[in-house]
Coordinates of N, CA and C in Angstrom, one line a residue:
M158 N 96.2 -54.5 234.7 CA 95.6 -53.3 235.2 C 96.1 -52.1 234.4
Q159 N 95.1 -51.2 234.1 CA 95.4 -50.0 233.3 C 96.3 -49.1 234.1
K160 N 97.1 -48.3 233.4 CA 98.0 -47.4 234.1 C 97.2 -46.4 235.0
K161 N 96.1 -46.0 234.4 CA 95.3 -45.0 235.2 C 94.9 -45.6 236.5
H162 N 94.4 -46.8 236.5 CA 94.0 -47.5 237.8 C 95.2 -47.7 238.7
L163 N 96.3 -48.1 238.1 CA 97.6 -48.3 238.9 C 98.0 -47.0 239.6
F164 N 98.0 -45.9 238.9 CA 98.4 -44.6 239.4 C 97.4 -44.2 240.5
L165 N 96.1 -44.4 240.3 CA 95.1 -44.1 241.3 C 95.4 -44.9 242.6
L166 N 95.6 -46.2 242.4 CA 95.9 -47.1 243.6 C 97.2 -46.6 244.3
L167 N 98.2 -46.3 243.5 CA 99.5 -45.8 244.2 C 99.2 -44.4 244.9
L168 N 98.4 -43.6 244.4 CA 98.0 -42.3 245.0 C 97.3 -42.6 246.3
I169 N 96.4 -43.5 246.3 CA 95.6 -43.9 247.5 C 96.6 -44.5 248.6
L170 N 97.5 -45.4 248.1 CA 98.4 -46.0 249.0 C 99.4 -44.9 249.6
G171 N 99.8 -44.0 248.8 CA 100.7 -42.9 249.3 C 100.0 -42.1 250.3
T172 N 98.7 -41.8 250.1 CA 98.0 -41.0 251.0 C 97.8 -41.7 252.3
G173 N 97.6 -43.0 252.2 CA 97.4 -43.8 253.5 C 98.7 -43.9 254.3
F174 N 99.8 -44.1 253.6 CA 101.1 -44.1 254.2 C 101.4 -42.7 254.9
W175 N 101.1 -41.6 254.1 CA 101.3 -40.3 254.7 C 100.5 -40.1 256.0
G176 N 99.3 -40.6 256.0 CA 98.4 -40.4 257.1 C 98.9 -41.2 258.4
I177 N 99.4 -42.4 258.2 CA 99.9 -43.2 259.3 C 101.3 -42.8 259.7
S178 N 102.0 -42.1 258.9 CA 103.4 -41.7 259.2 C 103.5 -40.8 260.4
F179 N 102.5 -40.0 260.7 CA 102.6 -39.1 261.8 C 102.7 -39.9 263.1
T180 N 101.9 -40.9 263.2 CA 101.9 -41.8 264.4 C 103.3 -42.4 264.5
F181 N 103.8 -43.0 263.4 CA 105.2 -43.6 263.5 C 106.3 -42.6 263.9
V182 N 106.2 -41.4 263.4 CA 107.2 -40.4 263.7 C 107.1 -40.1 265.2
K183 N 105.8 -39.9 265.7 CA 105.6 -39.6 267.1 C 106.2 -40.7 268.0
V184 N 105.9 -41.9 267.6 CA 106.4 -43.1 268.4 C 107.9 -43.2 268.2
G185 N 108.4 -43.0 267.0 CA 109.8 -43.1 266.7 C 110.7 -42.1 267.5
I186 N 110.1 -40.9 267.7 CA 110.9 -39.9 268.4 C 110.8 -40.2 269.9
G187 N 109.6 -40.5 270.4 CA 109.4 -40.8 271.8 C 110.0 -39.7 272.6
S188 N 110.9 -40.1 273.5 CA 111.6 -39.1 274.3 C 113.0 -38.8 273.8
G189 N 113.3 -39.4 272.6 CA 114.6 -39.2 272.1 C 114.8 -38.0 271.2
S190 N 115.9 -38.0 270.5 CA 116.2 -36.8 269.7 C 115.7 -36.9 268.3
P191 N 115.1 -35.8 267.8 CA 114.6 -35.8 266.4 C 115.8 -36.0 265.4
Y192 N 117.0 -35.6 265.8 CA 118.2 -35.7 264.9 C 118.5 -37.2 264.7
V193 N 118.5 -38.0 265.7 CA 118.8 -39.4 265.6 C 117.7 -40.1 264.8
F194 N 116.5 -39.8 265.1 CA 115.3 -40.4 264.3 C 115.4 -40.1 262.9
L195 N 115.7 -38.8 262.5 CA 115.8 -38.4 261.1 C 117.0 -39.0 260.4
F196 N 118.1 -39.2 261.1 CA 119.2 -39.8 260.5 C 118.9 -41.2 260.1
Y197 N 118.3 -42.0 261.0 CA 117.9 -43.4 260.6 C 116.8 -43.4 259.5
K198 N 115.9 -42.5 259.6 CA 114.8 -42.4 258.6 C 115.3 -42.2 257.2
F199 N 116.2 -41.2 257.1 CA 116.8 -40.9 255.8 C 117.8 -42.0 255.4
L200 N 118.5 -42.6 256.3 CA 119.4 -43.7 255.9 C 118.7 -44.9 255.3
I201 N 117.6 -45.2 256.0 CA 116.7 -46.3 255.5 C 116.2 -46.0 254.1
A202 N 115.7 -44.7 254.0 CA 115.1 -44.3 252.7 C 116.2 -44.3 251.6
F203 N 117.4 -43.9 251.9 CA 118.5 -43.9 251.0 C 118.8 -45.3 250.5
V204 N 118.9 -46.2 251.4 CA 119.2 -47.6 251.1 C 118.1 -48.2 250.2
V205 N 116.9 -48.0 250.6 CA 115.8 -48.6 249.9 C 115.7 -48.0 248.5
L206 N 115.7 -46.7 248.4 CA 115.6 -46.0 247.1 C 116.8 -46.3 246.2
S207 N 118.0 -46.3 246.8 CA 119.1 -46.6 246.0 C 119.0 -48.0 245.4
T208 N 118.5 -49.0 246.1 CA 118.3 -50.3 245.6 C 117.2 -50.4 244.5
V209 N 116.1 -49.7 244.8 CA 115.0 -49.7 243.8 C 115.4 -49.0 242.5
F210 N 116.1 -47.9 242.6 CA 116.4 -47.1 241.4 C 117.9 -47.2 241.1
F211 N 118.5 -48.4 241.4 CA 119.9 -48.6 241.1 C 120.3 -48.3 239.7
N212 N 119.5 -48.7 238.7 CA 119.9 -48.5 237.3 C 119.9 -47.0 236.9
H213 N 119.3 -46.2 237.7 CA 119.2 -44.8 237.4 C 120.4 -44.0 238.0
L214 N 121.1 -44.6 238.9 CA 122.2 -43.9 239.6 C 123.3 -43.5 238.6
R215 N 123.5 -44.3 237.5 CA 124.6 -43.9 236.5 C 124.2 -42.6 235.8
K216 N 122.9 -42.3 235.8 CA 122.5 -41.1 235.0 C 122.6 -39.8 235.8
I217 N 123.1 -39.9 237.0 CA 123.2 -38.7 237.9 C 124.3 -37.8 237.4
S218 N 123.9 -36.5 237.2 CA 124.9 -35.5 236.7 C 125.0 -34.4 237.8
K219 N 126.0 -33.5 237.5 CA 126.1 -32.4 238.5 C 124.8 -31.5 238.5
K220 N 124.2 -31.4 237.4 CA 122.9 -30.6 237.4 C 121.9 -31.3 238.2
T221 N 121.8 -32.7 238.1 CA 120.8 -33.4 238.9 C 121.1 -33.3 240.4
V222 N 122.4 -33.3 240.8 CA 122.8 -33.2 242.2 C 122.4 -31.8 242.7
K223 N 122.6 -30.8 241.9 CA 122.2 -29.4 242.3 C 120.7 -29.3 242.4
I224 N 120.0 -29.8 241.5 CA 118.5 -29.8 241.6 C 118.0 -30.6 242.8
G225 N 118.6 -31.7 243.0 CA 118.3 -32.6 244.2 C 118.5 -31.8 245.5
F226 N 119.6 -31.1 245.5 CA 119.9 -30.3 246.7 C 118.8 -29.2 246.9
L227 N 118.5 -28.5 245.8 CA 117.5 -27.4 245.9 C 116.1 -27.9 246.3
I228 N 115.8 -29.1 245.9 CA 114.5 -29.7 246.2 C 114.6 -30.3 247.6
G229 N 115.7 -30.9 247.9 CA 115.9 -31.7 249.2 C 116.0 -30.8 250.4
I230 N 116.5 -29.6 250.3 CA 116.7 -28.8 251.5 C 115.3 -28.5 252.2
P231 N 114.3 -28.0 251.4 CA 113.0 -27.7 252.1 C 112.4 -29.0 252.6
L232 N 112.6 -30.1 251.9 CA 112.1 -31.4 252.4 C 112.7 -31.8 253.8
L233 N 114.0 -31.6 253.8 CA 114.8 -31.9 255.1 C 114.3 -31.0 256.2
I234 N 114.2 -29.7 255.9 CA 113.7 -28.7 256.9 C 112.3 -29.1 257.4
G235 N 111.4 -29.4 256.4 CA 110.1 -29.8 256.8 C 110.0 -31.0 257.7
N236 N 110.8 -32.0 257.4 CA 110.8 -33.2 258.2 C 111.4 -32.9 259.6
F237 N 112.4 -32.1 259.6 CA 113.0 -31.7 260.9 C 112.0 -30.9 261.8
L238 N 111.4 -29.9 261.2 CA 110.4 -29.1 262.0 C 109.2 -30.0 262.4
Q239 N 108.8 -30.9 261.6 CA 107.7 -31.7 261.9 C 108.1 -32.7 263.1
S240 N 109.3 -33.2 263.0 CA 109.7 -34.1 264.1 C 109.8 -33.3 265.5
I241 N 110.3 -32.1 265.4 CA 110.3 -31.3 266.7 C 108.9 -31.0 267.1
G242 N 108.0 -30.6 266.2 CA 106.7 -30.3 266.6 C 105.9 -31.4 267.1
L243 N 106.1 -32.6 266.6 CA 105.4 -33.8 267.1 C 105.8 -34.1 268.6
K244 N 106.9 -33.6 269.0 CA 107.2 -33.9 270.5 C 106.3 -33.1 271.4
Y245 N 105.7 -32.0 270.8 CA 104.9 -31.1 271.7 C 103.5 -30.9 271.3
T246 N 103.0 -31.6 270.3 CA 101.6 -31.5 269.9 C 101.1 -32.9 269.6
T247 N 99.8 -32.9 269.3 CA 99.2 -34.2 269.0 C 99.4 -34.6 267.5
V248 N 99.2 -35.9 267.3 CA 99.3 -36.4 265.9 C 98.2 -35.8 265.0
S249 N 97.0 -35.6 265.6 CA 95.9 -35.1 264.7 C 96.2 -33.6 264.4
N250 N 96.7 -32.8 265.3 CA 97.0 -31.4 265.0 C 98.1 -31.4 264.0
S251 N 99.1 -32.2 264.2 CA 100.2 -32.2 263.2 C 99.8 -32.6 261.8
A252 N 98.9 -33.6 261.7 CA 98.5 -34.0 260.4 C 97.6 -32.9 259.7
F253 N 96.7 -32.3 260.5 CA 95.9 -31.3 260.0 C 96.7 -30.1 259.5
I254 N 97.6 -29.6 260.4 CA 98.3 -28.4 260.1 C 99.3 -28.7 258.9
T255 N 99.9 -29.8 258.9 CA 100.8 -30.2 257.8 C 100.0 -30.2 256.5
G256 N 98.8 -30.7 256.6 CA 98.0 -30.8 255.4 C 97.6 -29.4 254.8
M257 N 97.8 -28.4 255.6 CA 97.5 -27.0 255.2 C 98.6 -26.6 254.1
D258 N 99.6 -27.4 254.0 CA 100.6 -27.0 253.0 C 100.0 -26.9 251.6
V259 N 99.0 -27.7 251.4 CA 98.3 -27.7 250.1 C 97.7 -26.3 249.8
L260 N 97.3 -25.6 250.9 CA 96.7 -24.3 250.7 C 97.8 -23.2 250.7
L261 N 98.9 -23.5 251.3 CA 100.0 -22.5 251.3 C 100.7 -22.5 249.9
I262 N 100.6 -23.5 249.2 CA 101.3 -23.6 247.9 C 100.8 -22.4 247.0
P263 N 99.5 -22.2 246.8 CA 99.2 -21.1 245.9 C 99.6 -19.7 246.5
I264 N 99.5 -19.6 247.8 CA 100.0 -18.4 248.5 C 101.4 -18.1 248.2
L265 N 102.3 -19.1 248.4 CA 103.7 -19.0 248.1 C 104.0 -18.8 246.6
K266 N 103.2 -19.5 245.8 CA 103.4 -19.4 244.4 C 103.2 -17.9 243.9
F267 N 102.1 -17.3 244.5 CA 101.9 -15.9 244.2 C 102.9 -15.0 244.8
A268 N 103.3 -15.2 246.0 CA 104.3 -14.4 246.7 C 105.7 -14.5 246.1
V269 N 106.1 -15.7 245.8 CA 107.5 -16.0 245.3 C 107.6 -15.8 243.8
Y270 N 106.7 -16.5 243.1 CA 106.8 -16.5 241.6 C 105.9 -15.5 240.9
K271 N 105.1 -14.8 241.6 CA 104.2 -13.8 241.1 C 103.2 -14.4 240.1
K272 N 102.8 -15.6 240.3 CA 101.8 -16.3 239.5 C 100.4 -16.0 240.0
K273 N 99.5 -15.7 239.0 CA 98.1 -15.4 239.4 C 97.4 -16.6 240.0
V274 N 96.6 -16.4 241.0 CA 95.9 -17.4 241.7 C 94.4 -17.1 241.5
A275 N 93.6 -18.1 241.2 CA 92.1 -17.9 240.9 C 91.4 -17.5 242.3
N276 N 90.4 -16.7 242.1 CA 89.6 -16.2 243.3 C 89.1 -17.4 244.1
K277 N 88.7 -18.5 243.5 CA 88.1 -19.6 244.2 C 89.2 -20.3 245.1
I278 N 90.4 -20.2 244.7 CA 91.6 -20.7 245.4 C 91.8 -19.9 246.7
W279 N 91.7 -18.5 246.5 CA 91.8 -17.6 247.7 C 90.7 -17.9 248.7
L280 N 89.5 -18.1 248.2 CA 88.4 -18.4 249.1 C 88.6 -19.7 249.8
A281 N 89.1 -20.7 249.1 CA 89.4 -22.0 249.8 C 90.5 -21.8 250.8
C282 N 91.5 -21.0 250.6 CA 92.5 -20.7 251.5 C 92.0 -20.0 252.8
A283 N 91.1 -19.1 252.6 CA 90.5 -18.3 253.7 C 89.7 -19.3 254.6
L284 N 88.9 -20.1 254.0 CA 88.1 -21.1 254.7 C 89.0 -22.1 255.5
A285 N 90.0 -22.5 254.8 CA 90.9 -23.5 255.5 C 91.6 -22.8 256.7
L286 N 92.0 -21.6 256.5 CA 92.7 -20.9 257.7 C 91.7 -20.7 258.8
I287 N 90.4 -20.5 258.5 CA 89.4 -20.4 259.6 C 89.3 -21.7 260.3
G288 N 89.3 -22.8 259.5 CA 89.3 -24.1 260.1 C 90.5 -24.4 260.9
L289 N 91.6 -24.0 260.5 CA 92.9 -24.2 261.2 C 92.8 -23.4 262.6
Y290 N 92.3 -22.2 262.5 CA 92.1 -21.4 263.7 C 91.2 -22.1 264.7
I291 N 90.1 -22.6 264.3 CA 89.1 -23.3 265.1 C 89.7 -24.6 265.8
I292 N 90.5 -25.3 265.0 CA 91.0 -26.6 265.5 C 92.2 -26.4 266.4
V293 N 93.2 -25.5 266.1 CA 94.4 -25.5 266.9 C 94.5 -24.4 267.9
V294 N 93.7 -23.3 267.8 CA 93.8 -22.2 268.8 C 93.0 -22.5 270.0
K295 N 93.6 -22.7 271.1 CA 93.0 -23.0 272.4 C 93.4 -21.9 273.4
D296 N 92.5 -21.8 274.4 CA 92.9 -20.9 275.5 C 93.1 -19.5 275.1
G297 N 92.2 -18.9 274.4 CA 92.4 -17.6 273.9 C 93.1 -17.6 272.5
L298 N 94.0 -16.7 272.3 CA 94.7 -16.6 271.1 C 96.1 -17.2 271.0
S299 N 96.3 -18.3 271.7 CA 97.6 -18.9 271.7 C 97.6 -20.3 271.0
L300 N 98.7 -20.5 270.3 CA 98.9 -21.8 269.7 C 99.7 -22.6 270.6
N301 N 99.5 -23.9 270.5 CA 100.4 -24.9 271.2 C 101.8 -24.7 270.7
Y302 N 102.8 -24.9 271.5 CA 104.2 -24.7 271.1 C 104.5 -25.6 270.0
G303 N 104.1 -26.9 270.0 CA 104.3 -27.8 268.9 C 103.7 -27.4 267.6
D304 N 102.5 -26.8 267.8 CA 101.7 -26.4 266.6 C 102.5 -25.3 265.8
L305 N 103.2 -24.5 266.5 CA 104.0 -23.4 265.8 C 105.1 -24.1 265.0
W306 N 105.8 -25.1 265.5 CA 106.8 -25.9 264.7 C 106.1 -26.5 263.5
I307 N 104.9 -27.0 263.7 CA 104.2 -27.7 262.6 C 103.8 -26.7 261.5
V308 N 103.4 -25.5 261.9 CA 103.1 -24.4 260.9 C 104.3 -24.1 260.1
A309 N 105.5 -24.0 260.7 CA 106.7 -23.8 260.0 C 107.0 -24.9 259.1
C310 N 106.7 -26.1 259.5 CA 106.9 -27.3 258.7 C 106.0 -27.3 257.5
A311 N 104.8 -26.9 257.6 CA 103.8 -26.8 256.5 C 104.4 -25.8 255.4
F312 N 105.0 -24.7 255.9 CA 105.6 -23.7 254.9 C 106.7 -24.4 254.2
A313 N 107.6 -25.1 254.9 CA 108.7 -25.8 254.3 C 108.2 -26.8 253.3
F314 N 107.2 -27.6 253.6 CA 106.7 -28.6 252.7 C 106.0 -27.9 251.4
A315 N 105.4 -26.8 251.7 CA 104.8 -26.1 250.5 C 105.9 -25.6 249.6
F316 N 106.9 -25.1 250.2 CA 108.0 -24.6 249.3 C 108.7 -25.8 248.6
Y317 N 108.8 -27.0 249.3 CA 109.3 -28.2 248.7 C 108.5 -28.5 247.4
V318 N 107.1 -28.5 247.5 CA 106.3 -28.8 246.4 C 106.5 -27.8 245.3
L319 N 106.6 -26.6 245.6 CA 106.9 -25.6 244.5 C 108.3 -25.9 243.8
Q320 N 109.3 -26.3 244.6 CA 110.6 -26.6 244.1 C 110.5 -27.8 243.1
V321 N 109.7 -28.8 243.6 CA 109.5 -30.0 242.7 C 108.9 -29.6 241.4
G322 N 107.8 -28.8 241.5 CA 107.1 -28.4 240.3 C 108.0 -27.6 239.4
K323 N 108.9 -26.8 240.0 CA 109.8 -26.0 239.2 C 110.9 -26.8 238.5
Y324 N 111.5 -27.7 239.2 CA 112.7 -28.4 238.7 C 112.5 -29.8 238.1
S325 N 111.3 -30.4 238.4 CA 111.1 -31.7 237.9 C 111.0 -31.8 236.4
K326 N 110.8 -30.6 235.8 CA 110.7 -30.6 234.3 C 112.1 -30.6 233.7
E327 N 113.1 -30.3 234.5 CA 114.5 -30.2 234.0 C 115.2 -31.5 234.0
T328 N 114.7 -32.5 234.7 CA 115.5 -33.7 234.8 C 114.5 -34.9 235.1
D329 N 114.9 -36.1 234.9 CA 114.1 -37.2 235.1 C 113.8 -37.4 236.6
P330 N 112.5 -37.4 236.9 CA 112.1 -37.5 238.4 C 112.6 -38.7 239.0
A331 N 112.7 -39.8 238.3 CA 113.2 -41.1 238.9 C 114.7 -40.9 239.4
I332 N 115.4 -40.0 238.7 CA 116.8 -39.8 239.2 C 116.8 -38.9 240.4
L333 N 115.9 -38.0 240.5 CA 115.8 -37.1 241.6 C 115.5 -37.9 242.9

């Protein structure tokens, strides 16, 4: 299989896993604590990834740890906020609002890094925000309590993506 096709397949699989993950998180939390759920989620991820990337562990430096920390904090915050939000909102609202992080990325890129954003991107952001309003705003001008947590989660994930874009050029992504 060509690398191009392999990467496309992996992208599709990743998107599929992302889509079903909302249901698993909702079920995993149930009536329990998001803290306990996230502890086990990250523990399992640590064990699996440490096993898969075992040969890369020797290459970890202080710089890599620092970059991993700078990238990992918004990821942890995003996961935490999403887990809390899923206790109070629907899986579909959570998936849609979290997906809005793609549109928050250019907004934060402009606000934080002062990078120019094309007009068509601003138009896409405006249309997406209108869609967000239509889907999640019910009973007048109020958001569901869980939706507010998920909006904060989307901002954290958008910042995470910006951090990955900024720091992944400085170190081997397999080590991160």
